Amino acid sequence: MKYIDEFRDGDIARKISARLAEEVQPERQYSFMEFCGGHTHAISRYGIAGMLPPNVRMVHGPGCPVCVLPIGRIDLAIKLALEFGVIVCTYGDTMRVPASNSLSLVKAKARGGDIRMVYSAADALEVARQNPEREVVFFAIGFETTTPPTALAIRDAQRAQLKNFSVLCCHVLTPSAITHILESPEVRQYGTVPIDGFVGPAHVSIVIGSQPYEHFSDEYRKPVVIAGFEPLDVMQAVLMLVRQVNEGRAEVENEFSRVVSRGGNLQAQALVSEIFELRTTFEWRGLGEVPYSALKIRPSYAQFDAECRFDLSYQPVADNKACECGAILRGVKKPTDCKIFGTVCTPENPVGSCMVSSEGACAAHYSYGRFRDIPVVVESI
Amino acid sequence: MSPVKKAYIRPLDIRHGCIDMGHGAGGRSAAQLIEELFLAAFDNEFLRQGNDGAVFAPPPLPAGARLVMATDGHVVSPLFFPGGDVGCLSVHGTVNDVAMSGAKPLYLTASFILEEGYPLADLKRIVDSMALAAREAGVPVITGDTKVVERGKGDGVFISTTGLGVVAPGVDIAGSNARPGDVVLLSGTIGEHGVAVLSQRESLEFETTIQSDTCALHTLVAAMLLAAPGDVRVLRDPTRGGLATTLNEVARQSRAGMMLEESAIPVLPEVDAACELLGLDPLYIANEGKLIAICAPEAADAVLAAMRAHPQGRAAARIGVVTEDAHHFVQMNTRFGGRRVVDWLSGEQLPRIC
């Protein structure tokens, strides 16, 4: 595949791997967080962890939008389907996220909920057009990448004066989550966060640009290298981070310059700010309440806001006490440090956020990398 | 002109007619449906007898031969897809299940569950396709059943088929037979069936030239067994769950591990591109015309040559080896140069969000 295979070339990967081995300082430990689930996926799928020097550790951050969706939010979507009888449309991998009472959207569908997998917000809008007698709610999740299409769907719904379409908005913001990882009260609880730099998001940065990360390099002295989701992008970004650390630099560098600019996509940003405003706080699965980390629909578009339309009130649901996701997402612990990893908590039965999607830290390690730390003892629940 | 009037005044209106509850009620219209549609398509001496079951003498079995019986339900959506439909799929699927025991398939049975309102014209297309597949495979459908469910309680057409076959003496094929050091062979490119079906799904329709690979594999199996009698240990067709899940099943049954080479696994560029677009992994996509074989290392070249000499195995490849592994991991050296576990499919493979 043109424009894809070039970024998956094994010969170049081996050269970068050799260069990394030469340049890392043997006495030093390097810990880099890849924020995005897309990077976690690439690292796992291509076996990149094994191609890095042993003293370079990748920490899988909270950038999997499915993983960080709190239980209470899924409960709201299920309530809409089962109690209000609306058609709930959502992205595919949201369907399996565990909710309260051993439910998920897949299981709620089996119980009679009209829950449909869609590939875009526009598809959800089309479902509303085709079912004028039914209420249709788009359960909108994701980071800055999926927010503009949701905004567009709301604007189109308003222009078409659609009366049966609304959005359960759960869009979250990348920079706020990174800030939270660096300075939340939990950081004091866990001690210093052992992160020497960030592999910055790929698709998110196409929308918001590289500028928002300058805060982290300036204020926290953490280098950021924005990278694409292809495996060579990730390896090159790690090499660039190693060089910054070795040279004592903390800058925002852009490995993904083929699509990311400093300012980002201004048209998309304008559309998003027309439709959405900041929430003062939002619960993230695994991270807890994170201030100013999510979006809600502006009052001028309230008729398209499912929370207003159905008078929904959010009820937080605590994660399992044994779950170590909070520490894992901050890089303080590894998946295997959690005592329920691979035993009670598995991809078939995820207990914590990191096990929910293959892009989550624990699920990625379980599905792609657990041969490194066998034996895994499988116990019944 | 015959002085005897035909039993039915008016033949089935296949062009405009639909299945109604009467077609499943066992009365005249049910008999008419069976005679004009099913018997006309599948015609053979057993069906012509018109009994509820097919009575036949067992084939002459040499000492040590065994019978194999396999059954499979076919519920594909949509019912028609590039390269096939639920009809031919229901023949190929069961013929292949029988063949994966190293058997020669002999007979099939078919059970149809039809939804009220389903167009007779579409049903005829499906039945004709099924009959053609059975004739091409040389495996007749010798008895069957038809039921009709109310509108909304089915998905058009469900077909269950059962196959009967004979395993020759000395052939011992089972999922538990893989041994460390054995070679893993794959008969061709993976993922075509799953991608062809996905391309027709509502809300996902995309243009593609990819055709389902659905076909009956028993002659390929016969050629392989002839090339290395006694040395083919495992045969399996990687259908639902794809190559990855099939190999995990075999690893668990055989209490062994596997090490695959990603660069050796053949995937068509179009399949690769479609998977890339949808965020899916070809290793987990369904196939309906491919098989994996695990054989003794000394026989691998002969079996591979026999596969490549057969039209269904032209792109056959040696994709890995069986390893000693108490954890039964299927692992893979990636084309990129890394190593990873190729795990069981967890739930349904769903497109990633971004």
Coordinates of C-alpha atoms in Angstrom, one line a residue, chain A:
Chain A
M1 CA 0.0 0.0 0.0
K2 CA 1.5 3.3 -1.1
Y3 CA 2.0 5.8 1.7
I4 CA 1.6 3.0 4.2
D5 CA 4.3 0.4 3.5
E6 CA 7.0 3.1 3.5
F7 CA 6.3 3.6 7.2
R8 CA 6.4 -0.1 8.0
D9 CA 9.8 -0.9 6.5
G10 CA 11.6 -3.5 8.6
D11 CA 15.1 -2.5 7.4
I12 CA 14.7 1.1 8.4
A13 CA 13.2 -0.1 11.7
R14 CA 16.3 -2.1 12.4
K15 CA 18.5 0.9 11.6
I16 CA 16.6 3.1 14.0
S17 CA 16.8 0.3 16.6
A18 CA 20.6 0.2 16.1
R19 CA 20.8 4.0 16.4
L20 CA 18.8 3.9 19.6
A21 CA 21.1 1.3 21.0
E22 CA 24.1 3.5 20.3
E23 CA 22.6 6.7 21.6
V24 CA 21.0 5.7 24.9
Q25 CA 23.2 6.2 27.9
P26 CA 23.5 2.8 29.6
E27 CA 23.3 4.1 33.1
R28 CA 20.1 6.0 32.5
Q29 CA 16.5 4.9 32.5
Y30 CA 14.2 6.5 29.9
S31 CA 10.4 6.4 30.4
F32 CA 8.2 7.8 27.6
M33 CA 4.4 8.0 27.6
E34 CA 2.6 7.5 24.4
F35 CA -0.7 9.2 25.1
C36 CA -2.7 7.8 22.2
G37 CA -4.2 4.4 22.0
G38 CA -3.2 4.4 18.3
H39 CA 0.4 4.5 19.4
T40 CA -0.2 1.7 21.9
H41 CA -1.8 -0.3 19.2
A42 CA 1.2 0.2 16.9
I43 CA 3.7 -0.6 19.6
S44 CA 1.8 -3.9 20.4
R45 CA 0.9 -5.0 16.9
Y46 CA 4.4 -4.5 15.4
G47 CA 6.3 -5.7 18.5
I48 CA 8.1 -2.4 18.9
A49 CA 8.7 -2.8 22.6
G50 CA 11.2 -5.7 21.9
M51 CA 13.1 -3.5 19.4
L52 CA 13.9 -0.8 21.9
P53 CA 16.9 -0.8 24.3
P54 CA 16.1 -2.4 27.6
N55 CA 16.4 0.9 29.5
V56 CA 13.8 2.6 27.3
R57 CA 10.3 1.9 28.7
M58 CA 7.1 2.9 27.0
V59 CA 4.2 3.9 29.3
H60 CA 0.8 3.5 27.8
G61 CA -1.2 6.6 28.7
P62 CA -4.9 7.3 28.9
G63 CA -5.4 8.1 25.2
C64 CA -7.8 5.3 24.4
P65 CA -11.2 7.0 24.2
V66 CA -13.1 3.8 24.9
C67 CA -11.0 2.9 27.9
V68 CA -11.4 6.2 29.7
L69 CA -15.1 6.4 29.4
P70 CA -16.5 6.0 32.9
I71 CA -19.1 3.4 33.8
G72 CA -21.7 6.0 34.7
R73 CA -21.6 7.4 31.1
I74 CA -22.3 4.0 29.6
D75 CA -25.1 3.6 32.1
L76 CA -26.7 6.7 30.7
A77 CA -26.6 5.4 27.2
I78 CA -28.1 2.1 28.3
K79 CA -30.8 3.9 30.2
L80 CA -31.7 5.9 27.1
A81 CA -32.1 2.6 25.1
L82 CA -33.8 0.5 27.7
E83 CA -35.9 3.0 29.7
F84 CA -36.6 5.8 27.2
G85 CA -36.8 3.4 24.2
V86 CA -34.6 5.6 22.0
I87 CA -32.4 4.4 19.2
V88 CA -28.8 4.7 20.5
C89 CA -26.1 5.0 17.8
T90 CA -22.4 4.7 18.6
Y91 CA -19.0 3.7 17.4
G92 CA -18.2 0.0 17.2
D93 CA -15.7 -0.4 20.0
T94 CA -17.9 1.5 22.5
M95 CA -20.3 -1.4 22.4
R96 CA -18.3 -3.7 24.6
V97 CA -17.3 -1.3 27.4
P98 CA -18.6 -2.8 30.7
A99 CA -21.2 -0.8 32.5
S100 CA -23.1 -1.4 35.8
N101 CA -25.1 -4.5 36.6
S102 CA -22.8 -6.6 34.3
L103 CA -24.3 -4.8 31.3
S104 CA -22.7 -3.2 28.2
L105 CA -24.3 -1.8 25.1
V106 CA -23.9 -5.2 23.4
K107 CA -25.7 -6.9 26.3
A108 CA -28.3 -4.1 26.5
K109 CA -29.0 -4.7 22.8
A110 CA -29.5 -8.4 23.6
R111 CA -32.1 -7.3 26.2
G112 CA -34.1 -5.5 23.6
G113 CA -32.4 -2.1 23.4
D114 CA -32.3 -0.6 19.9
I115 CA -28.6 0.1 19.8
R116 CA -26.8 0.4 16.5
M117 CA -23.2 0.5 15.6
V118 CA -22.4 3.4 13.2
Y119 CA -19.2 4.4 11.5
S120 CA -19.7 8.2 11.7
A121 CA -21.8 10.8 13.4
A122 CA -23.3 11.5 10.0
D123 CA -24.6 7.9 9.9
A124 CA -26.4 8.5 13.2
L125 CA -28.0 11.6 11.7
E126 CA -29.1 9.4 8.7
V127 CA -30.7 7.0 11.2
A128 CA -32.7 9.9 12.7
R129 CA -33.8 11.0 9.2
Q130 CA -35.0 7.5 8.4
N131 CA -36.9 7.1 11.7
P132 CA -38.8 10.3 12.1
E133 CA -41.2 8.7 14.6
R134 CA -38.4 7.6 16.9
E135 CA -35.9 9.5 19.1
V136 CA -32.3 8.9 18.0
V137 CA -29.4 9.6 20.3
F138 CA -25.7 9.6 19.1
F139 CA -23.5 8.5 21.9
A140 CA -20.5 10.6 21.1
I141 CA -17.2 9.7 22.5
G142 CA -13.6 10.4 21.6
F143 CA -10.9 13.0 21.7
E144 CA -10.4 16.1 19.5
T145 CA -10.3 13.7 16.5
T146 CA -14.0 12.7 16.6
T147 CA -15.3 16.0 18.0
P148 CA -15.6 18.0 14.7
P149 CA -17.8 15.3 13.0
T150 CA -20.1 15.4 16.0
A151 CA -20.2 19.2 15.8
L152 CA -21.0 19.0 12.1
A153 CA -23.9 16.5 12.8
I154 CA -25.4 18.8 15.3
R155 CA -25.1 21.8 13.0
D156 CA -26.6 19.8 10.1
A157 CA -29.4 18.6 12.4
Q158 CA -30.2 22.2 13.3
R159 CA -30.2 23.4 9.7
A160 CA -32.5 20.5 8.8
Q161 CA -34.7 21.3 11.8
L162 CA -34.6 17.6 12.8
K163 CA -36.8 17.1 15.9
N164 CA -35.7 13.6 16.8
F165 CA -31.9 13.8 17.0
S166 CA -29.7 14.5 20.0
V167 CA -26.2 13.8 21.2
L168 CA -25.0 12.3 24.5
C169 CA -21.7 14.2 24.5
C170 CA -18.7 12.6 26.1
H171 CA -16.0 14.2 24.1
V172 CA -12.8 14.7 26.1
L173 CA -9.7 16.8 25.7
T174 CA -6.1 15.7 25.4
P175 CA -4.1 18.6 26.9
S176 CA -6.2 18.6 30.1
A177 CA -5.5 14.9 30.6
I178 CA -1.8 15.3 30.2
T179 CA -1.8 18.2 32.7
H180 CA -3.7 16.0 35.1
I181 CA -1.2 13.2 34.8
L182 CA 1.6 15.7 35.6
E183 CA 0.1 17.6 38.5
S184 CA -3.1 16.0 39.9
P185 CA -3.3 15.3 43.7
E186 CA -2.7 11.7 42.9
V187 CA 0.7 12.5 41.7
R188 CA 1.7 13.5 45.2
Q189 CA 0.2 10.2 46.4
Y190 CA 2.2 8.2 43.9
G191 CA 5.4 10.3 44.1
T192 CA 7.2 11.7 41.1
V193 CA 5.7 10.6 37.8
P194 CA 8.4 8.7 36.1
I195 CA 7.9 10.1 32.6
D196 CA 10.8 11.7 30.7
G197 CA 8.7 12.8 27.7
F198 CA 5.6 12.3 25.6
V199 CA 5.0 10.8 22.2
G200 CA 2.3 13.4 21.2
P201 CA -1.0 12.4 19.6
A202 CA -1.2 11.9 15.9
H203 CA -4.8 12.5 14.7
V204 CA -5.6 14.7 17.6
S205 CA -2.8 17.0 16.6
I206 CA -4.0 17.3 13.1
V207 CA -7.0 19.1 14.6
I208 CA -5.5 21.1 17.5
G209 CA -1.9 21.5 16.1
S210 CA 1.3 21.3 18.0
Q211 CA 1.0 24.6 19.8
P212 CA -1.1 23.2 22.8
Y213 CA 1.8 21.0 23.8
E214 CA 4.3 23.9 24.2
H215 CA 2.9 24.3 27.7
F216 CA 4.3 20.9 28.7
S217 CA 7.7 21.6 27.4
D218 CA 7.9 25.1 28.8
E219 CA 6.2 24.6 32.2
Y220 CA 7.0 21.0 33.1
R221 CA 10.3 20.6 31.2
K222 CA 8.9 17.5 29.4
P223 CA 9.9 17.0 25.8
V224 CA 7.0 16.2 23.4
V225 CA 7.4 14.6 20.0
I226 CA 4.2 14.5 17.9
A227 CA 4.2 11.3 15.9
G228 CA 2.1 9.4 13.4
F229 CA 0.6 6.0 14.1
E230 CA 2.8 4.0 11.8
P231 CA 5.5 2.0 13.5
L232 CA 8.4 3.9 12.0
D233 CA 6.8 7.1 13.2
V234 CA 6.8 5.7 16.7
M235 CA 10.4 4.5 16.6
Q236 CA 11.6 7.8 15.1
A237 CA 9.8 9.7 17.8
V238 CA 11.4 7.6 20.5
L239 CA 14.8 8.3 19.0
M240 CA 14.0 12.1 19.0
L241 CA 12.9 11.9 22.6
V242 CA 16.1 10.1 23.6
R243 CA 18.1 12.8 21.9
Q244 CA 16.2 15.6 23.7
V245 CA 16.7 13.9 27.1
N246 CA 20.4 13.3 26.4
E247 CA 20.9 16.9 25.4
G248 CA 18.8 18.3 28.3
R249 CA 16.3 19.8 25.9
A250 CA 12.6 20.0 26.5
E251 CA 10.9 21.1 23.2
V252 CA 7.9 20.3 21.1
E253 CA 9.1 18.5 18.0
N254 CA 6.9 17.4 15.2
E255 CA 7.8 14.1 13.6
F256 CA 4.4 14.0 11.9
S257 CA 5.0 17.2 9.9
R258 CA 3.5 15.6 6.8
V259 CA 0.0 16.4 8.3
V260 CA 0.4 18.4 11.6
S261 CA 1.0 22.1 11.7
R262 CA 1.5 24.4 14.6
G263 CA -2.0 25.9 14.4
G264 CA -3.9 22.8 13.4
N265 CA -7.2 22.8 11.5
L266 CA -8.7 26.2 12.2
Q267 CA -12.0 25.5 10.5
A268 CA -12.6 22.4 12.6
Q269 CA -11.6 24.3 15.7
A270 CA -14.1 27.1 14.9
L271 CA -16.9 24.6 14.3
V272 CA -16.2 22.8 17.6
S273 CA -16.2 26.1 19.6
E274 CA -19.4 27.1 17.9
I275 CA -21.2 24.0 19.1
F276 CA -19.4 23.0 22.4
E277 CA -18.2 24.6 25.6
L278 CA -15.9 23.4 28.4
R279 CA -17.3 21.3 31.2
T280 CA -15.9 22.4 34.5
T281 CA -15.2 18.8 35.4
F282 CA -15.6 15.4 33.9
E283 CA -15.0 11.9 35.3
W284 CA -12.4 9.8 33.4
R285 CA -12.3 6.1 34.0
G286 CA -9.0 5.4 35.7
L287 CA -8.2 9.0 36.4
G288 CA -11.2 10.2 38.3
E289 CA -12.5 13.8 38.0
V290 CA -10.4 15.9 35.7
P291 CA -11.1 19.6 35.6
Y292 CA -11.9 21.3 32.3
S293 CA -11.2 18.1 30.4
A294 CA -14.4 17.6 28.4
L295 CA -17.0 19.3 26.3
K296 CA -20.7 19.8 26.5
I297 CA -23.2 21.2 24.1
R298 CA -23.7 24.9 24.3
P299 CA -27.2 26.1 25.6
S300 CA -28.0 27.5 22.2
Y301 CA -28.0 23.9 20.9
A302 CA -29.7 22.5 23.9
Q303 CA -32.4 20.8 21.9
F304 CA -29.7 18.5 20.5
D305 CA -28.3 17.8 23.9
A306 CA -29.5 14.4 25.1
E307 CA -28.6 15.2 28.8
C308 CA -31.1 18.2 28.7
R309 CA -33.7 16.6 26.4
F310 CA -34.1 13.5 28.6
D311 CA -33.2 15.3 31.9
L312 CA -30.4 12.8 32.6
S313 CA -28.3 13.1 35.7
Y314 CA -24.9 11.6 35.9
Q315 CA -24.2 9.0 38.7
P316 CA -20.5 8.1 39.1
V317 CA -19.8 4.4 39.6
A318 CA -16.6 3.4 41.4
D319 CA -14.1 1.1 39.8
N320 CA -13.1 -2.2 41.4
K321 CA -10.9 -1.4 44.5
A322 CA -8.3 -3.9 43.4
C323 CA -7.9 -2.2 40.1
E324 CA -4.6 -0.4 39.6
C325 CA -5.6 1.5 36.4
G326 CA -5.0 4.9 38.0
A327 CA -1.4 4.1 38.7
I328 CA -0.9 2.3 35.4
L329 CA -2.2 5.2 33.4
R330 CA 0.2 7.5 35.1
G331 CA 3.2 5.3 34.5
V332 CA 3.7 4.5 38.2
K333 CA 2.9 0.9 37.8
K334 CA 3.0 -1.7 35.0
P335 CA 0.0 -3.9 34.1
T336 CA 1.7 -6.9 35.7
D337 CA 1.9 -5.0 39.0
C338 CA -1.8 -5.3 39.3
K339 CA -2.9 -8.4 41.2
I340 CA -6.0 -8.9 39.1
F341 CA -4.2 -8.5 35.7
G342 CA -4.7 -11.6 33.6
T343 CA -6.6 -13.4 36.3
V344 CA -9.9 -11.7 37.3
C345 CA -9.3 -8.9 34.8
T346 CA -9.0 -10.1 31.1
P347 CA -10.1 -8.8 27.7
E348 CA -13.2 -11.1 28.0
N349 CA -14.0 -9.7 31.4
P350 CA -12.4 -6.3 31.8
V351 CA -12.6 -4.9 35.3
G352 CA -10.5 -1.8 34.9
S353 CA -10.3 0.8 32.1
C354 CA -6.9 -0.4 30.8
M355 CA -8.3 -3.8 29.9
V356 CA -11.3 -2.5 28.0
S357 CA -10.0 -2.0 24.4
S358 CA -7.0 -3.5 22.7
E359 CA -5.6 0.0 22.8
G360 CA -5.6 0.1 26.6
A361 CA -2.4 -0.5 28.5
C362 CA -3.4 -3.8 30.1
A363 CA -5.3 -5.2 27.1
A364 CA -2.4 -4.4 24.8
H365 CA 0.0 -6.1 27.1
Y366 CA -2.3 -9.1 27.6
S367 CA -3.1 -9.6 24.0
Y368 CA 0.2 -8.9 22.4
G369 CA 3.0 -8.9 24.9
R370 CA 2.3 -11.3 27.7
F371 CA 4.8 -13.9 26.5
R372 CA 7.4 -11.6 28.0
D373 CA 6.2 -12.2 31.6
I374 CA 4.8 -15.7 31.7
P375 CA 3.5 -17.5 33.6
V376 CA 0.1 -16.0 33.7
V377 CA -2.1 -18.0 36.0
V378 CA -5.7 -18.0 34.8
E379 CA -8.2 -18.3 37.7
S380 CA -11.9 -18.4 37.7
I381 CA -13.7 -15.3 39.0

